[in-house]
CSV table of C-alpha atoms (C1' of nucleotides) in Angstrom, one decimal:
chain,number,residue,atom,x,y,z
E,253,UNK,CA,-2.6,-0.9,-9.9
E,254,UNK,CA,1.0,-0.9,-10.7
E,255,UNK,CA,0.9,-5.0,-11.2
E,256,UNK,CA,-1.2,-4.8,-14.3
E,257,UNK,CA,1.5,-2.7,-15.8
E,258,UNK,CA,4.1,-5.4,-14.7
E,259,UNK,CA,2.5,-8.1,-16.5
E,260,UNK,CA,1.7,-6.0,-19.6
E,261,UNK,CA,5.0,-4.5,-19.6
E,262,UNK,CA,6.8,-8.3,-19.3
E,263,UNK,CA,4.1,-10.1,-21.3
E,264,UNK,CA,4.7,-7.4,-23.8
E,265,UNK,CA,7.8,-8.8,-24.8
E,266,UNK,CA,7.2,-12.4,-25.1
E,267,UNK,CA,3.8,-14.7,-24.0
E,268,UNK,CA,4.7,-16.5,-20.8
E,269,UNK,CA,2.5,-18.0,-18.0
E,270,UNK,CA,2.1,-17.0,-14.4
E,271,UNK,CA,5.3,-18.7,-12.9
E,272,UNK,CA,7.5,-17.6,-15.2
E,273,UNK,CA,6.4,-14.1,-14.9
E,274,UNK,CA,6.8,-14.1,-11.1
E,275,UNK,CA,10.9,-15.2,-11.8
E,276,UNK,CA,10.8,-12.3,-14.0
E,277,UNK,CA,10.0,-10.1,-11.5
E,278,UNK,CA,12.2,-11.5,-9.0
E,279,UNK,CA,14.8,-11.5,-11.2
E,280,UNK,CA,14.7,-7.4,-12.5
E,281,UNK,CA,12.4,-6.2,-9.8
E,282,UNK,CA,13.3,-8.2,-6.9
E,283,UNK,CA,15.2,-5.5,-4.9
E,284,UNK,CA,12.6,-2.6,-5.0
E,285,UNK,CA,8.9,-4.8,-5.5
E,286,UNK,CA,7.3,-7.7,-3.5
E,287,UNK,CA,4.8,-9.2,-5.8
E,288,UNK,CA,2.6,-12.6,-4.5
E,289,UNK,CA,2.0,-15.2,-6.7
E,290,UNK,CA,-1.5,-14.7,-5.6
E,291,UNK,CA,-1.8,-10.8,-6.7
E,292,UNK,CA,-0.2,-12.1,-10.5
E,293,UNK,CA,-2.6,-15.1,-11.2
E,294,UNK,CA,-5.2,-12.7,-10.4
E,295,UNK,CA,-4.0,-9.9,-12.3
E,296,UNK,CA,-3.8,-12.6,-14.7
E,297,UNK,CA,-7.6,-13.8,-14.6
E,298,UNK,CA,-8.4,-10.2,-14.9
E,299,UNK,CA,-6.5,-9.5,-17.7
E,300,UNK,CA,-7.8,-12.6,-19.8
E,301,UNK,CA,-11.2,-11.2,-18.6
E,302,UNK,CA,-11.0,-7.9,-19.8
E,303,UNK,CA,-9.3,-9.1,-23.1
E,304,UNK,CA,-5.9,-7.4,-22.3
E,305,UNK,CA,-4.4,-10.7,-22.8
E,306,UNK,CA,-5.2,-14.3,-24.0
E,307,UNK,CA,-4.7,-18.1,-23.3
E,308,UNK,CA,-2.3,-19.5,-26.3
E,309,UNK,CA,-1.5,-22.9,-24.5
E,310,UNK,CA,-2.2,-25.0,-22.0
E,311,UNK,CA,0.7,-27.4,-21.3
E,312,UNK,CA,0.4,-30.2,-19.2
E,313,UNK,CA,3.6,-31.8,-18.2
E,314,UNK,CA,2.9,-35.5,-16.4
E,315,UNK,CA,-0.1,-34.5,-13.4
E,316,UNK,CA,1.3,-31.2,-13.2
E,317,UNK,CA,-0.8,-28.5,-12.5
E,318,UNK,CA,-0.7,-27.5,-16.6
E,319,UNK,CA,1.2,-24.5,-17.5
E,320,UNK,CA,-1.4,-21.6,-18.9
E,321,UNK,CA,0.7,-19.0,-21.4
E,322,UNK,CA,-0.9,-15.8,-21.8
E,323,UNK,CA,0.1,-13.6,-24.9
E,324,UNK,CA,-0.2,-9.6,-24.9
E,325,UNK,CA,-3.3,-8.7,-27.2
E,326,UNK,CA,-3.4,-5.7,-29.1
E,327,UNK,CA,-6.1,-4.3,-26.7
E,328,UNK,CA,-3.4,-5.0,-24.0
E,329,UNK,CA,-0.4,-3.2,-25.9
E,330,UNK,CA,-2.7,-0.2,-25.8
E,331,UNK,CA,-3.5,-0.6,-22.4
E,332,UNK,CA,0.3,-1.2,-21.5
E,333,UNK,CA,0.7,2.6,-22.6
E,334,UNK,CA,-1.9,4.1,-21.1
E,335,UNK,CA,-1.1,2.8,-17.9
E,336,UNK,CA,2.7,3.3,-18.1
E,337,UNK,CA,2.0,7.6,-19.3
E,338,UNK,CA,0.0,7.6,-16.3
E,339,UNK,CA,2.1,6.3,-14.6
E,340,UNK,CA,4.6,8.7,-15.5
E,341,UNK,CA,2.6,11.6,-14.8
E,342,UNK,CA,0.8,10.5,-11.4
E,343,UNK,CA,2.9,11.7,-8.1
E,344,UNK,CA,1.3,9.4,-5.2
E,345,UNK,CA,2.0,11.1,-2.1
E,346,UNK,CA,4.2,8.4,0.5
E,347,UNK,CA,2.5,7.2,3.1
E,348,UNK,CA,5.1,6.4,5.8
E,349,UNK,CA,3.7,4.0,8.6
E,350,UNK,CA,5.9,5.4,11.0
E,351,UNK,CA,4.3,8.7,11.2
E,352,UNK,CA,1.8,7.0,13.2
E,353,UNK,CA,3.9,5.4,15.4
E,354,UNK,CA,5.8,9.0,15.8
E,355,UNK,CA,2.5,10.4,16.7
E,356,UNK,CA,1.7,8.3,19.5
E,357,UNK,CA,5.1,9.0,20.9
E,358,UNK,CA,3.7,9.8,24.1
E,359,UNK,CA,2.8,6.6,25.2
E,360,UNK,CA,6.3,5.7,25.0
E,361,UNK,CA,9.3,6.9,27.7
E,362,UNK,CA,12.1,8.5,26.5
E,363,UNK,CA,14.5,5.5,27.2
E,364,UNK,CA,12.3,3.2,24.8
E,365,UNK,CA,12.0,6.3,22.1
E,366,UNK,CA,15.9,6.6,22.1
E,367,UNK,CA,16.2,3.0,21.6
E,368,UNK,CA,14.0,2.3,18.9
E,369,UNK,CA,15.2,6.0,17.4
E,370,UNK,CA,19.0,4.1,17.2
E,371,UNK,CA,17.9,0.9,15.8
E,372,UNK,CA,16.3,2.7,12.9
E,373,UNK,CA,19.2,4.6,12.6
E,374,UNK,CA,21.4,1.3,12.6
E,375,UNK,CA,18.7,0.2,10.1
E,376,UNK,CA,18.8,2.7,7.6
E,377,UNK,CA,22.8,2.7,7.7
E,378,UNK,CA,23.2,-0.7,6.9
E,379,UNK,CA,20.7,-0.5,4.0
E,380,UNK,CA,22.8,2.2,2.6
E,381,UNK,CA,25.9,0.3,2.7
E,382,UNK,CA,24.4,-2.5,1.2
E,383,UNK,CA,23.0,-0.2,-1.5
E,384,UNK,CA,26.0,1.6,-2.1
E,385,UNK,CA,28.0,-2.4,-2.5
E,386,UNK,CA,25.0,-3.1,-5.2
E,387,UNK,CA,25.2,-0.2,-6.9
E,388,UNK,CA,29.2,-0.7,-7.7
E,389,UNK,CA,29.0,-4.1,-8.6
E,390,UNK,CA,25.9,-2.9,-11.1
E,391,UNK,CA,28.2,-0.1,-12.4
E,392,UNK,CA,30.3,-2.8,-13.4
E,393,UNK,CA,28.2,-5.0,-15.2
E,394,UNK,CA,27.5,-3.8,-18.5
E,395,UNK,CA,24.5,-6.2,-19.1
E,396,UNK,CA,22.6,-4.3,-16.5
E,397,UNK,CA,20.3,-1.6,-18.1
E,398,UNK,CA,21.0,2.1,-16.6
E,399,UNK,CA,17.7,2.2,-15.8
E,400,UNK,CA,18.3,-0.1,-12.7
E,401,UNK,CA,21.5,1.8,-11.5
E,402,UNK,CA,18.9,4.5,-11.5
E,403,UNK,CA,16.3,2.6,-9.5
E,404,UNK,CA,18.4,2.2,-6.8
E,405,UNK,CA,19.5,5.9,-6.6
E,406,UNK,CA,15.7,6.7,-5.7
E,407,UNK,CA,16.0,4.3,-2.7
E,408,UNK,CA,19.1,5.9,-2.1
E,409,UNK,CA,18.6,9.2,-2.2
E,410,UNK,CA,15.3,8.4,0.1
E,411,UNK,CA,16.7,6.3,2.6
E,412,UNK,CA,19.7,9.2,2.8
E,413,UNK,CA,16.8,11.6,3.5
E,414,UNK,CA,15.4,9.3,6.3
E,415,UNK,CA,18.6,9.0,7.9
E,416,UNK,CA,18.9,12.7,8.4
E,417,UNK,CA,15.4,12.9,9.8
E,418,UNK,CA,15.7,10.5,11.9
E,419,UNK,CA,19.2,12.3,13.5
E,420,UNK,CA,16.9,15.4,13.9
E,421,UNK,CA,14.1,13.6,15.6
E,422,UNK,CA,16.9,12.2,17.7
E,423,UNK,CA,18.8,14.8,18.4
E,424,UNK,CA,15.6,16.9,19.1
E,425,UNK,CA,14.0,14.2,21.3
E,426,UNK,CA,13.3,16.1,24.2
E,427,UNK,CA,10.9,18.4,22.2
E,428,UNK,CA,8.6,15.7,22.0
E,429,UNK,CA,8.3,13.9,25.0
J,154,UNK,CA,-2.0,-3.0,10.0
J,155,UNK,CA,-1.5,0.6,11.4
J,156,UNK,CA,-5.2,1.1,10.6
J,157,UNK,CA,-6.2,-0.9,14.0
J,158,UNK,CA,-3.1,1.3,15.6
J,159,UNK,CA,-4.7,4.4,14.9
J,160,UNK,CA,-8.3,3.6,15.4
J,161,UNK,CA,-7.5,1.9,19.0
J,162,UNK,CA,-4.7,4.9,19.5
J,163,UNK,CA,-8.1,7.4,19.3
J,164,UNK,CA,-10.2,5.1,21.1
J,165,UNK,CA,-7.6,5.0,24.0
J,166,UNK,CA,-8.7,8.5,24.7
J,167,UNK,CA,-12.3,8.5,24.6
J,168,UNK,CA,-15.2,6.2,23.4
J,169,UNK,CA,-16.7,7.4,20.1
J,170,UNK,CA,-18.1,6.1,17.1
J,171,UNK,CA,-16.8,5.3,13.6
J,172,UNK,CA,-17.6,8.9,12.0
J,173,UNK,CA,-15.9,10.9,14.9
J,174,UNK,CA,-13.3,8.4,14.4
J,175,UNK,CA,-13.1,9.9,10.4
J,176,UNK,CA,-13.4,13.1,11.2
J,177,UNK,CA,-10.3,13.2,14.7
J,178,UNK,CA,-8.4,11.4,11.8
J,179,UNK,CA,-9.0,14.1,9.2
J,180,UNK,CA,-8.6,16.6,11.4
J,181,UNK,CA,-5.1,15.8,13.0
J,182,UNK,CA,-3.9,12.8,10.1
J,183,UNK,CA,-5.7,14.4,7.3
J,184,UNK,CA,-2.3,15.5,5.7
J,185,UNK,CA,-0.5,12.5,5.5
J,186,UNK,CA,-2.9,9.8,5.9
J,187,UNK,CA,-6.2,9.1,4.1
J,188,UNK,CA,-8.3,6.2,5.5
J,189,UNK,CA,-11.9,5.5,4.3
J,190,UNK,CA,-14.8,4.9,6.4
J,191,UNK,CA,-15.0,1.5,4.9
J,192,UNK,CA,-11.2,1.0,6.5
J,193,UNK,CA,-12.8,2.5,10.1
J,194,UNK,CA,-16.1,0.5,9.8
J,195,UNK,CA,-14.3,-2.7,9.2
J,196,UNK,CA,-11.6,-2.1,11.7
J,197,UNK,CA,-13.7,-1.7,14.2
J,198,UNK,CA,-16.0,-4.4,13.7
J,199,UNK,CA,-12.9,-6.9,13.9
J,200,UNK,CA,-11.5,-5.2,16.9
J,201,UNK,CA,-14.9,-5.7,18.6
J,202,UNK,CA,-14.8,-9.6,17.7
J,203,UNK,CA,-11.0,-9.9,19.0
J,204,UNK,CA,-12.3,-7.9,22.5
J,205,UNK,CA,-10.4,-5.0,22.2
J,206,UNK,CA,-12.7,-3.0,22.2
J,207,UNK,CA,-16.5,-2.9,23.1
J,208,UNK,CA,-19.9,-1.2,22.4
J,209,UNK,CA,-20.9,1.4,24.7
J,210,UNK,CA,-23.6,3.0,23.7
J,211,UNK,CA,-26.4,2.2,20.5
J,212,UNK,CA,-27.7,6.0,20.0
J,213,UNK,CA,-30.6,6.1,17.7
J,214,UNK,CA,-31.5,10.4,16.5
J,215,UNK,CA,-34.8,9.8,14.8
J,216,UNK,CA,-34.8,7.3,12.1
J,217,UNK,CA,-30.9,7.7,10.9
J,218,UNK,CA,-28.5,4.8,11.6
J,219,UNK,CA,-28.0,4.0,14.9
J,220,UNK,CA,-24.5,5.8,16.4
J,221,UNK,CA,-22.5,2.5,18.0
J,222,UNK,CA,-19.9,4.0,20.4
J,223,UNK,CA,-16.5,1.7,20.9
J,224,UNK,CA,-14.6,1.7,24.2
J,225,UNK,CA,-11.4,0.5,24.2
J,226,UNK,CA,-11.1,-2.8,26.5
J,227,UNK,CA,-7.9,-3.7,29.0
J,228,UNK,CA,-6.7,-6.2,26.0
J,229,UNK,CA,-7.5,-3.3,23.1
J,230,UNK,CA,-4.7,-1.1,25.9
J,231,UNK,CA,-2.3,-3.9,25.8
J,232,UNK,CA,-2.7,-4.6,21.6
J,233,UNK,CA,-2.3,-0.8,21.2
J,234,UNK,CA,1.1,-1.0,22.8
J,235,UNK,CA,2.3,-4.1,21.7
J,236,UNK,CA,1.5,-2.4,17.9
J,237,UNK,CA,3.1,0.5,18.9
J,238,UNK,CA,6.1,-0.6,19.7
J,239,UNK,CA,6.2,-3.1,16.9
J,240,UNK,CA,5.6,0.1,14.5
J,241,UNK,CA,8.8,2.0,16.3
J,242,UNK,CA,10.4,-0.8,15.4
J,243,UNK,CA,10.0,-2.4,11.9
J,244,UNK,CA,11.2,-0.5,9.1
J,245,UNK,CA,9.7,-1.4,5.7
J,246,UNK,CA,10.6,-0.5,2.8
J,247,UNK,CA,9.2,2.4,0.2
J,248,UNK,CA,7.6,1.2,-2.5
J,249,UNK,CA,8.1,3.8,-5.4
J,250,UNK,CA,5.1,3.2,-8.2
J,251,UNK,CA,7.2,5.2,-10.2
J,252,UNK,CA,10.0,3.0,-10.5
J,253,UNK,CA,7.9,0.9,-12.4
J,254,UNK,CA,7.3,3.4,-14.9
J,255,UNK,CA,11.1,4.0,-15.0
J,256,UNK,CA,11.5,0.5,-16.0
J,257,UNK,CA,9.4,0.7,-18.9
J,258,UNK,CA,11.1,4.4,-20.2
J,259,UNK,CA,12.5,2.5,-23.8
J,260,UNK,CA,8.4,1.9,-24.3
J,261,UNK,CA,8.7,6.4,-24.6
J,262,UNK,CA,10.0,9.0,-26.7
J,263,UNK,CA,12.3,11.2,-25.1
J,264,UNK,CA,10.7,14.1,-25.7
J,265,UNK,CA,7.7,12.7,-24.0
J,266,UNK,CA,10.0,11.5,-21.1
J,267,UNK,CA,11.4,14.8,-20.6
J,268,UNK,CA,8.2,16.4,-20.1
J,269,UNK,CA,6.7,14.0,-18.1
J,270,UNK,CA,9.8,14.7,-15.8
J,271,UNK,CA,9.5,18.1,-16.0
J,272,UNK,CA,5.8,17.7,-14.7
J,273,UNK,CA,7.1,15.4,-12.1
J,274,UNK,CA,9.7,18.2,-10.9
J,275,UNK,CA,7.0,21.2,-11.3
J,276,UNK,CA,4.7,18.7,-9.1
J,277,UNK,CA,7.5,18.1,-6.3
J,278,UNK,CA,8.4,22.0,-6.1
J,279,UNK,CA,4.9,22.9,-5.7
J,280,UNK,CA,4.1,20.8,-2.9
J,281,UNK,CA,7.6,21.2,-1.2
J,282,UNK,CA,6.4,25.1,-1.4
J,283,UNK,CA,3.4,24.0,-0.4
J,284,UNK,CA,4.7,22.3,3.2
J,285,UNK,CA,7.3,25.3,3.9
J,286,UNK,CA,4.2,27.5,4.0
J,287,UNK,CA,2.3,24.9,5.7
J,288,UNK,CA,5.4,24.3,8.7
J,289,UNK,CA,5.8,27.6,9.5
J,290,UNK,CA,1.9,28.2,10.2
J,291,UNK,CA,2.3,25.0,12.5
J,292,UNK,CA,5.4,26.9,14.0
J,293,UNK,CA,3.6,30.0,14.9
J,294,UNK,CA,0.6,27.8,16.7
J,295,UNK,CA,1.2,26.8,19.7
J,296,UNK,CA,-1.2,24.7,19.9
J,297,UNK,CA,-0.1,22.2,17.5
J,298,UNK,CA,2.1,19.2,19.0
J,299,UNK,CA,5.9,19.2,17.8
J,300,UNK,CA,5.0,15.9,16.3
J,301,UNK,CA,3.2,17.2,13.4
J,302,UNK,CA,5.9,19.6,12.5
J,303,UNK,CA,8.1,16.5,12.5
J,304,UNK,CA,5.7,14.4,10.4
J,305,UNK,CA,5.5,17.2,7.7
J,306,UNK,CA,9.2,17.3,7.7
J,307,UNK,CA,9.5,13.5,7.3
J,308,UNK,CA,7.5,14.4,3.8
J,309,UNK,CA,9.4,17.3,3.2
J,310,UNK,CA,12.9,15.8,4.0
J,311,UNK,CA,11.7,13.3,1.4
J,312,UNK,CA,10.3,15.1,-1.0
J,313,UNK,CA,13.4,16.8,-1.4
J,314,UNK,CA,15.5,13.4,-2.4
J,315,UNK,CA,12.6,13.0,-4.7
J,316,UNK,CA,13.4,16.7,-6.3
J,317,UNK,CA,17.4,15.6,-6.5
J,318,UNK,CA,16.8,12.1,-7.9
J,319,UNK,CA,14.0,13.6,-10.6
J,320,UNK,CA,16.4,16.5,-11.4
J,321,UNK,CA,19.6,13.7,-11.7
J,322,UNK,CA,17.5,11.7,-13.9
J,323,UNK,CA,16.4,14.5,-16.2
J,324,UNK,CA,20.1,15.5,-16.7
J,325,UNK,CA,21.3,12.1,-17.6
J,326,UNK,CA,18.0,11.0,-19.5
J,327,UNK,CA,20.2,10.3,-22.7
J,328,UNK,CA,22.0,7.6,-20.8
J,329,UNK,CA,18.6,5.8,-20.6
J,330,UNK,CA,17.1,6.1,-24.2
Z,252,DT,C1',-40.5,28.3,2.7
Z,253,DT,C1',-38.7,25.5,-0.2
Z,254,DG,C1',-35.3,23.2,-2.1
Z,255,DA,C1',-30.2,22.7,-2.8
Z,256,DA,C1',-26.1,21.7,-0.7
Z,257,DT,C1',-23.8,19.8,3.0
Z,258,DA,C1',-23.2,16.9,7.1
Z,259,DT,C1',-24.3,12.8,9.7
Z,260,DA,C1',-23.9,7.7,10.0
Z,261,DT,C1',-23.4,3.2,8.3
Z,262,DT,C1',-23.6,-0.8,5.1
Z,263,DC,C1',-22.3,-3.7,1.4
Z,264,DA,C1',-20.6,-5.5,-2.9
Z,265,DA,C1',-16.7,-5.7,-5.6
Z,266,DA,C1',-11.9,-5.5,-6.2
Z,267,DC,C1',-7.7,-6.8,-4.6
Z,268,DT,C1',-3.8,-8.9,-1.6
Z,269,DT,C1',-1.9,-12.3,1.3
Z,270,DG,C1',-1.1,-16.6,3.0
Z,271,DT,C1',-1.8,-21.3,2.8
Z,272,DA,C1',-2.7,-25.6,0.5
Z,273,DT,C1',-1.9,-28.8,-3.1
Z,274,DA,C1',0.7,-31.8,-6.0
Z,275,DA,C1',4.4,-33.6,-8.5
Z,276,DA,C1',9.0,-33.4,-10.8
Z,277,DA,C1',13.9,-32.6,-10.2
Z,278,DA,C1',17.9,-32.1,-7.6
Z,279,DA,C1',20.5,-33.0,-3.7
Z,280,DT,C1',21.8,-35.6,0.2
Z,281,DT,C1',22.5,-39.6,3.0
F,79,DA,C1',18.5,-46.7,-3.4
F,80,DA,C1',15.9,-44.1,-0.3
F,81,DT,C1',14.9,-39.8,1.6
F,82,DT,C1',14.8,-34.9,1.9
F,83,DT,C1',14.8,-30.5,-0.1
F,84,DT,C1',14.0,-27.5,-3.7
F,85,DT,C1',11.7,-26.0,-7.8
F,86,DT,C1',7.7,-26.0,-10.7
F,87,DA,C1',2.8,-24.5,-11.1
F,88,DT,C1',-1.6,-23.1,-9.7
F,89,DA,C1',-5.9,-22.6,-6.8
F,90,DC,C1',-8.5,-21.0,-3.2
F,91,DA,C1',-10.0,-19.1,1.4
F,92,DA,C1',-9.6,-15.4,4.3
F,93,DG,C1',-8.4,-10.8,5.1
F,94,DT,C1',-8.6,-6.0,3.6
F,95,DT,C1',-9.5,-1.8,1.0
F,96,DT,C1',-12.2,0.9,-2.0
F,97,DG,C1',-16.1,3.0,-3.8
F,98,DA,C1',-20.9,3.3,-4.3
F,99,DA,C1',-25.3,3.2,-2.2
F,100,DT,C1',-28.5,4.4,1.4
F,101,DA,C1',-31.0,7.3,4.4
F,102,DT,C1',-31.9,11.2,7.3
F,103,DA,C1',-30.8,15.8,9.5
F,104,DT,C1',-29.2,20.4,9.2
F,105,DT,C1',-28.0,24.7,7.2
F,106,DC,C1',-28.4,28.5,4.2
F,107,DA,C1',-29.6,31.2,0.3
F,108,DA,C1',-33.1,32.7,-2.9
DNA sequence: TTGAATATATTCAAACTTGTATAAAAAATT
DNA sequence: AATTTTTTATACAAGTTTGAATATATTCAA
């Protein structure tokens, strides 16, 4: 998965241990991932495992769980590229949960579709807005990389397209009901 | 998870067992959904535990496994709604693999980045090709529910944004490197 | 008619994610 | 100074998905 090409990609830069890598994420990727705790120490365990990474310290502080860095291997750095070309070349086709729900429209009545039709709507508006505010302040900000003016674009530019489908299926709700 | 939706959405119909299950999902879902038989299996071994729904009918054709044949339950009726409606009304948000990858870009040569885009854009064309072909087929039949030319234009709708954002990217792919 | 491919039907281990628990230091509040 | 909240740091159980394995029936071509 995608989380193994986190770590590499952030471990890549500089040995860290699993905390620290989960504030890196929150901090650059907070906005557009959702990455447990749980799915990184594993990722991590696997890693070491597989001899993508390694253990370079284990630092107790006091009776503190201790602190277990992990450095990038040059197996790893290897493996950081082949996952990040494939990532670049793979398309996964979205899977949008609420095509299911949209298919079992007829157990709903019309008053309850309309409803649930306009809060999306509401929704999706509101996530714009506060996508479009973002994206200015970024634009301002010369520390932040283009890359994650960019980022936000593709949420854009999707949640724009959902928008507009969503004013179809509302505007065409008869034809389904 | 919408897994349990669908399967008690099917069951809510008609009993059946978990490969008739696979096969009405491929059949009317197949496009845009791909759930394994180890997703059905599993499913509906949990709804049975919960009570939403019940075995039937343990129908053993000479010595292959035994066909077990679910019936929804009054409780399985009540989850299915109550999921329902909590699918019409949630709205997550996309997770895009690929912004990942973008993240990474300063690990590629441009000229490698441009063609990987390229591929990405040849990729997205195809398949938006692909579902125009597909939607008017669906159009012509009038046997196929107005939902499923909604659900392929939910993809299409966004496969176009992707097109945009890809072709956006491409033209400003200096700005990143 | 025989044997190769395909369809039927499910199980299970392994991989992975999520959520919760644990435990203590540091910071903030009263 | 005492108490609460937040931050640091990981582990582990429970839930879920994936992929491979199993085993038989049916179809179809050579």
């Amino acid at each position: 998965m995608s989380i193994r090409l986190v770590i590499l990609g952030i471990l890549n830069q500089q040995p860290l241990h699993g905390y620290e890598i989960k504030q890196i994420i929150e901090e650059y990727m907070g906005d557009w991932t959702d990455i447990k705790f749980g799915s990184i120490y594993f990722a991590l365990s696997k890693l070491a495992e597989s001899g993508h990474i390694e253990v370079i310290e284990e630092n107790r502080t006091g009776k503190r769980p201790a602190k277990t860095v992990y450095q990038i291997t040059a197996a790893g750095k290897e493996e950081f590229l082949r996952l990040l070309k494939k990532a670049w070349c793979e398309h996964k086709q979205i899977i949008f949960p609420f095509d299911m729900a949209l298919f079992f429209i007829k157990y709903l009545s019309k008053a309850e579709a309309v409803q649930y039709l306009q809060q999306r709507i509401e929704n999706v508006t509101q996530k714009l807005n506060f996508l479009n505010d973002h994206k200015n302040e970024h634009r301002q900000n010369p520390y932040i990389p283009k890359e994650a003016i960019a980022i936000i674009d593709h949420s854009y530019y999707h949640l724009e397209a959902e928008l507009h489908w969503l004013q179809d299926l509302l505007n065409n709700i008869d034809d389904y009901l």
